[in-house]
Short mmCIF file of C-alpha atoms in Angstrom, two decimals:
data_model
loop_
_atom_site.label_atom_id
_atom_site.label_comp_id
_atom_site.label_asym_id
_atom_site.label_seq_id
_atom_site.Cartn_x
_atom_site.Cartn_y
_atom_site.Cartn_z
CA UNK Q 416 24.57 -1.25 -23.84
CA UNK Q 417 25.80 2.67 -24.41
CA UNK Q 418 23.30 5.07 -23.56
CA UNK Q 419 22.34 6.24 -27.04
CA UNK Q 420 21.28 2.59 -27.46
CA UNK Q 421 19.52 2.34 -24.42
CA UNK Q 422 17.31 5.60 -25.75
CA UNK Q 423 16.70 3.86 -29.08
CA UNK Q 424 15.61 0.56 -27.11
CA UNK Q 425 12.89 2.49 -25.08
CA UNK Q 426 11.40 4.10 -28.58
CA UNK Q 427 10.80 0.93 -29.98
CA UNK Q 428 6.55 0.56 -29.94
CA UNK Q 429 6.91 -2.38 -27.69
CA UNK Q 430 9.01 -0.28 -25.20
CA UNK Q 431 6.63 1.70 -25.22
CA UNK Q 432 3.62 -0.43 -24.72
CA UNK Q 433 5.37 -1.84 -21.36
CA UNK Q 434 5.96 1.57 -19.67
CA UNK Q 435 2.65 2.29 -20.35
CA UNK Q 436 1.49 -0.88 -18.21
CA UNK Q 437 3.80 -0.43 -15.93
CA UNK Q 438 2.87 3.25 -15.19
CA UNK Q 439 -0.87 1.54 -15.10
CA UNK Q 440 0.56 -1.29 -12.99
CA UNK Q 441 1.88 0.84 -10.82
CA UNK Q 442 -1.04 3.79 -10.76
CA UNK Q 443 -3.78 1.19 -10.22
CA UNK Q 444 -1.78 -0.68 -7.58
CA UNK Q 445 -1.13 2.15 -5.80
CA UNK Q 446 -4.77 3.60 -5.80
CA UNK Q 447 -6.09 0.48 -4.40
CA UNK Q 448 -3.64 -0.20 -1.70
CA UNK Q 449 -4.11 3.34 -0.48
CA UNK Q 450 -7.94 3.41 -0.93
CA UNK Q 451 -7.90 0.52 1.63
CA UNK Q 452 -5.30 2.53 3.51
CA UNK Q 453 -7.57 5.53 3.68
CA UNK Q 454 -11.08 4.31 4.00
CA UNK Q 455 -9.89 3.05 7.49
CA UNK Q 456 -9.45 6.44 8.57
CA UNK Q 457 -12.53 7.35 7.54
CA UNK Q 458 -14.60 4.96 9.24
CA UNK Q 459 -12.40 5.28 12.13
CA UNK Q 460 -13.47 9.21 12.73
CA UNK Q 461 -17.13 7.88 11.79
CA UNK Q 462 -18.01 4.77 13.21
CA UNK Q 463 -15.28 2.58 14.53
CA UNK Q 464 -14.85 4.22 18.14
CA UNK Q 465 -19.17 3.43 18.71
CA UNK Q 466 -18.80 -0.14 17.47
CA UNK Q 467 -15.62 -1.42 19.02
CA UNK Q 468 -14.75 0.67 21.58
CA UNK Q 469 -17.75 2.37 23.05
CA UNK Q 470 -16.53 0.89 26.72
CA UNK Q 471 -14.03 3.01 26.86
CA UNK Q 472 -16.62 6.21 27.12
CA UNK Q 473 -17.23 8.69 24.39
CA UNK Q 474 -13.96 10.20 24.80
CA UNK Q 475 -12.00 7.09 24.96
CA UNK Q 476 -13.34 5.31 22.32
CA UNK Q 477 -12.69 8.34 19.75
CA UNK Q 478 -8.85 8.47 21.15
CA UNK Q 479 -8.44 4.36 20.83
CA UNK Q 480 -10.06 4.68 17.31
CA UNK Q 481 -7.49 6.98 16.12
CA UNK Q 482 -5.06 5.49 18.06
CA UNK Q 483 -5.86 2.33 15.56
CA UNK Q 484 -5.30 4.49 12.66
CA UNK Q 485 -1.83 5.23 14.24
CA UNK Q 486 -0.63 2.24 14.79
CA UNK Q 487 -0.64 1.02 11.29
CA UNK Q 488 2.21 4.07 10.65
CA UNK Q 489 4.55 2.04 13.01
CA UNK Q 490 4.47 -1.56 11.32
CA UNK Q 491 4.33 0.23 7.72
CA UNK Q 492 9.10 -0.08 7.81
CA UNK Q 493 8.96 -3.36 9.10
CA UNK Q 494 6.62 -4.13 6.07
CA UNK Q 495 8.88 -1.99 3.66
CA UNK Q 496 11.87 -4.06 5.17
CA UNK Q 497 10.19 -7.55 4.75
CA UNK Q 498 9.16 -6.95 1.46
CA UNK Q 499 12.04 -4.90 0.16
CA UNK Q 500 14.36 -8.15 1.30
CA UNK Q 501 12.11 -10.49 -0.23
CA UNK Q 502 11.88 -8.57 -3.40
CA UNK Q 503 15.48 -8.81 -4.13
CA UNK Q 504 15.12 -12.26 -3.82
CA UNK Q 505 11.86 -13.52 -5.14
CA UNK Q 506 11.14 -10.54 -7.58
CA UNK Q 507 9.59 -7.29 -7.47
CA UNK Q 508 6.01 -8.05 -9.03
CA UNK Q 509 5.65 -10.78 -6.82
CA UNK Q 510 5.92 -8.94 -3.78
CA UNK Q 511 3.76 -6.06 -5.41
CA UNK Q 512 1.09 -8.76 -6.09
CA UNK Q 513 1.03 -10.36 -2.38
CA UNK Q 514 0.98 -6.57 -0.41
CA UNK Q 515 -1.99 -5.91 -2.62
CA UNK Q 516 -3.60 -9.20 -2.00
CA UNK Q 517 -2.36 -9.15 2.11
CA UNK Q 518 -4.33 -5.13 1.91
CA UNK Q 519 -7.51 -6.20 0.24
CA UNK Q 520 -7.66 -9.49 2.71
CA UNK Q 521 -6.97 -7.58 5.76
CA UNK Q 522 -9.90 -4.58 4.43
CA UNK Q 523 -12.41 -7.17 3.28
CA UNK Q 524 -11.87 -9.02 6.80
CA UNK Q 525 -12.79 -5.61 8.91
CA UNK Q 526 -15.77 -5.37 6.80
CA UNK Q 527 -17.19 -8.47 8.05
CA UNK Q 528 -16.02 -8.25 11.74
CA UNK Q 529 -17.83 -8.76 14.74
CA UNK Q 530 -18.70 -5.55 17.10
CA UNK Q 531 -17.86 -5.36 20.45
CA UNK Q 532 -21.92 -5.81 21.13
CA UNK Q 533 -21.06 -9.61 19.07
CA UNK Q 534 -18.16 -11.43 20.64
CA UNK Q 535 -16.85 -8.63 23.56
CA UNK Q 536 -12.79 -7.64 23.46
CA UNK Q 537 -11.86 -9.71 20.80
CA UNK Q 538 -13.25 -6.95 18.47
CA UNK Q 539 -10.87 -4.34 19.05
CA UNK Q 540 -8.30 -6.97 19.28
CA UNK Q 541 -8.72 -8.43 15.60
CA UNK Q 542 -9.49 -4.90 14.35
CA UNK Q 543 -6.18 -4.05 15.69
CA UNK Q 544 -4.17 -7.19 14.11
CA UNK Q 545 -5.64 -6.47 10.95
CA UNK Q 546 -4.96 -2.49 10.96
CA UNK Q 547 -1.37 -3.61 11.95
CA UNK Q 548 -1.85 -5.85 8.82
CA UNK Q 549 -2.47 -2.92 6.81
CA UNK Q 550 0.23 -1.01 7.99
CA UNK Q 551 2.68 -4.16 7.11
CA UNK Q 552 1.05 -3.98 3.67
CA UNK Q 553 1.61 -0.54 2.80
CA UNK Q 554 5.21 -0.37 3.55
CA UNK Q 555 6.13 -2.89 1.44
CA UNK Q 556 3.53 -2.39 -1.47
CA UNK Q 557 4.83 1.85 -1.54
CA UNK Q 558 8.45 0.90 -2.03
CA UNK Q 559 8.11 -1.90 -4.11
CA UNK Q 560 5.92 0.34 -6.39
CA UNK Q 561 8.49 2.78 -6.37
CA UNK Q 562 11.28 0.72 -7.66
CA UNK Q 563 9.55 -1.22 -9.60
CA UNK Q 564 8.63 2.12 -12.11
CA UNK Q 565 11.96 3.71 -11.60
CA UNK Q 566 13.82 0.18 -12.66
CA UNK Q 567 11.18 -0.31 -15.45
CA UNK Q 568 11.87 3.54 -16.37
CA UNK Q 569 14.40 4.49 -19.83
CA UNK Q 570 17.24 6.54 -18.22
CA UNK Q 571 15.66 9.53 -19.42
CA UNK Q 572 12.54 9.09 -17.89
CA UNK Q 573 13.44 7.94 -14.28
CA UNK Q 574 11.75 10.69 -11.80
CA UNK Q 575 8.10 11.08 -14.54
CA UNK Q 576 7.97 7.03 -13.75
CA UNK Q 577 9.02 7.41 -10.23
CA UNK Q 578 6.22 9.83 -9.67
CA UNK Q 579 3.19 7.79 -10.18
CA UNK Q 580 3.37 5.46 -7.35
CA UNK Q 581 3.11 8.83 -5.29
CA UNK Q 582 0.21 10.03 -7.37
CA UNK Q 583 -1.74 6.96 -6.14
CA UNK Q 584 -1.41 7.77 -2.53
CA UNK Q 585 -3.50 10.70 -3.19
CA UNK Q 586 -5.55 9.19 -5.78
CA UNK Q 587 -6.61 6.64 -2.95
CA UNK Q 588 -7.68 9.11 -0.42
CA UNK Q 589 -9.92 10.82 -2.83
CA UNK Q 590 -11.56 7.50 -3.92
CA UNK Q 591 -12.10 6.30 -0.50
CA UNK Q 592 -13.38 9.88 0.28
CA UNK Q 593 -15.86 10.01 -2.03
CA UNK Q 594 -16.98 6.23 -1.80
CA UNK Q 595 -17.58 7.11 2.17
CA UNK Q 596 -18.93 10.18 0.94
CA UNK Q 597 -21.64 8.14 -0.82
CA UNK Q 598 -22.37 5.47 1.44
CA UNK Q 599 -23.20 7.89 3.91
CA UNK Q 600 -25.49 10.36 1.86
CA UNK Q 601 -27.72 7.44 0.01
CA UNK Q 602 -28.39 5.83 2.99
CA UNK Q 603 -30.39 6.76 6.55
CA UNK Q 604 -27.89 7.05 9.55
CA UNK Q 605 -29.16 4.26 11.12
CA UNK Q 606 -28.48 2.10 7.90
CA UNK Q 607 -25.16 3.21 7.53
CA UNK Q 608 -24.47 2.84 11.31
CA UNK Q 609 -25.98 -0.90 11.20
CA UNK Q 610 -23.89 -2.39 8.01
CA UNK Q 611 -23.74 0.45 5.04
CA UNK Q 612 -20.14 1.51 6.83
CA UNK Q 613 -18.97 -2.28 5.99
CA UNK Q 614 -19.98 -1.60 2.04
CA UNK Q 615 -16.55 0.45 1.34
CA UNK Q 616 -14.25 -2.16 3.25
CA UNK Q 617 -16.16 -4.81 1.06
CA UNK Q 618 -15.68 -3.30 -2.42
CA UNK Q 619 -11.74 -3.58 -1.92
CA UNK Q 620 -12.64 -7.34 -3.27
CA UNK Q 621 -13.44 -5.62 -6.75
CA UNK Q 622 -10.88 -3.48 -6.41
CA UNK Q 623 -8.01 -5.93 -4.86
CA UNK Q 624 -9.35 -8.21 -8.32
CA UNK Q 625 -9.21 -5.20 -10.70
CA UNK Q 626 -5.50 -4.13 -9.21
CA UNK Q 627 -4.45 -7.85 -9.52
CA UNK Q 628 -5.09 -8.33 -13.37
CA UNK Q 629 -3.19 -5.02 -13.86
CA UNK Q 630 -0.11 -5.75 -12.06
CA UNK Q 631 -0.14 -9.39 -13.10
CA UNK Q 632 0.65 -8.29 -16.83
CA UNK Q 633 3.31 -6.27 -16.10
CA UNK Q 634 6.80 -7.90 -16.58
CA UNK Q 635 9.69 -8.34 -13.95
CA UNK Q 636 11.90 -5.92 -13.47
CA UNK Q 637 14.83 -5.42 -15.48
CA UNK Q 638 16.96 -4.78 -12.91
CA UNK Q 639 16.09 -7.90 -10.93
CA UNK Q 640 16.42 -9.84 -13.97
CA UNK Q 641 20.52 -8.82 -13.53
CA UNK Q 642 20.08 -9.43 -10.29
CA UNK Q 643 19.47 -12.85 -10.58
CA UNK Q 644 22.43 -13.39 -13.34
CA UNK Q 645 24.87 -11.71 -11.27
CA UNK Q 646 23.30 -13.32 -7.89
CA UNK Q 647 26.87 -13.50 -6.17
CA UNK Q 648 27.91 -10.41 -6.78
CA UNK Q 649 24.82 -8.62 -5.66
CA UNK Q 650 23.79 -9.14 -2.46
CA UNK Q 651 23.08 -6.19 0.16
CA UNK Q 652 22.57 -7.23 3.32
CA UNK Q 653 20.32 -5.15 5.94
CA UNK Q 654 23.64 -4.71 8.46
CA UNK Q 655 25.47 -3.46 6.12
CA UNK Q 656 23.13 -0.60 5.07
CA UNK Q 657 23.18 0.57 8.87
CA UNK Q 658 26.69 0.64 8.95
CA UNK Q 659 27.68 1.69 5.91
CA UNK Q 660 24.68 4.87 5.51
CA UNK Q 661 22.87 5.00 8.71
CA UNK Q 662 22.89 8.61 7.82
CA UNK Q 663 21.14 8.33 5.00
CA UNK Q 664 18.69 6.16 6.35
CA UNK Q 665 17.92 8.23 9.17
CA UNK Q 666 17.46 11.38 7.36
CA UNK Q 667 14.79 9.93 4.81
CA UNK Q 668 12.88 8.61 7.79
CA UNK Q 669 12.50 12.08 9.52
CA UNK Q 670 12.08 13.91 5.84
CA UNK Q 671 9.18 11.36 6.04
CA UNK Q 672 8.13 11.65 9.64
CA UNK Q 673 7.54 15.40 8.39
CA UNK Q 674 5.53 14.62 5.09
CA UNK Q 675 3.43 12.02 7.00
CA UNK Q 676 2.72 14.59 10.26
CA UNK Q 677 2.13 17.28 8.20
CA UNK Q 678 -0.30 15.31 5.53
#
């Protein structure tokens, strides 16, 4: 197809109508999984460091909480690997629809939890798998969104698509801000402290269910449709993308070793 035809193609109204559910898709998506990204770190400066590591001493619990937050950062390229591999194989909305379900599990599951008061050092343990979980989660759902907007996008349009999956990181801090925000100003202290923390991990079941619907009516990618009918002639393997632009690969990794520090 020439490029004059491609335009035409992406003017039609039912063009149209699927780039605006895929910029939903992909919004939404993106939003939740980062919501449940973020509203970790807010309970983890709040409340985590008291309830499952308070052993540790005041000072230790606080640095083993954040050190919790952290560790999610280092699983998040395996995850982007895992699912990026998969995705070429299986499809893209698939993976995009299991890292949002694997997110909303692992966030539900910390907001039901034992304390380290209930069942010892098998609560920082499991709140430690599951973080990791997160992390996993998020690397492959932010990539995945990524392509999936930019392969769904008319040639025209590629960077205004490939910008919303970064909007929703953003978008999800501000949500899980302001739902921690209100779960600690309508309750007491000693409420929150007791189970009104849990409420925010909980509502990523609404959320996970809302995100899930959205993403679930958005087609497969174009791209990985031709994929699949030119399966032989497509393949990429891992090895040869560190042999072939190791470079590249290491340069976009400390461009976002920056953005992440400095965010």
């Amino acid at each position: 197809m020439s490029t004059t035809e491609e335009l035409a193609a992406s003017t039609s109204p039912a063009a149209r109508k699927e780039e605006r559910k895929v910029l939903a898709g992909t919004l939404v998506g993106t939003t939740i999984e980062w919501y449940d990204f973020f509203i970790y770190a807010q309970a983890a400066g709040l409340v985590l460091a008291n309830l499952y590591f308070a052993p540790l001493g005041e000072v230790g619990a606080q640095i083993a909480s954040w050190a919790s937050l952290g560790t999610s950062f280092l699983f998040r390229p395996l995850g982007a690997i895992v699912a990026g591999h998969l995705g070429d194989r299986l499809g893209r909305k698939m993976m995009l629809v299991f890292t949002l379900i694997l997110m909303g599990v692992a966030t539900a599951l910390i907001g039901i939890l034992p304390t380290h008061a209930m069942i010892g050092v098998w609560a920082p343990i499991l709140l430690f798998v599951l973080r990791i979980i997160q992390g996993f989660s998020a690397g492959g759902e932010w990539g995945g969104a990524a392509l999936m907007s930019v392969e769904h996008a008319p040639i025209d349009k590629r960077g205004f698509f490939g910008a919303y999956p970064q909007i929703g990181v953003p978008s999800g801090m501000i949500l899980a801000t302001f739902i921690m925000y209100l779960a600690t100003t309508l309750m007491s202290e000693e409420a929150f402290l007791a189970w009104g923390w849990r409420i925010p991990f909980l509502l990523s079941i609404v959320l996970i269910a809302v995100g899930y619907m959205i993403r679930r009516s958005v087609d497969e990618s174009p791209v990985f449709k031709e994929m699949q009918e030119r399966k032989k002639e497509s393949a990429a393997p891992l090895g040869q993308l560190f042999r072939k632009n190791s470079r590249e690969v290491i340069l976009t990794a400390l461009i976002f070793i920056g953005n992440n520090a400095a965010g």
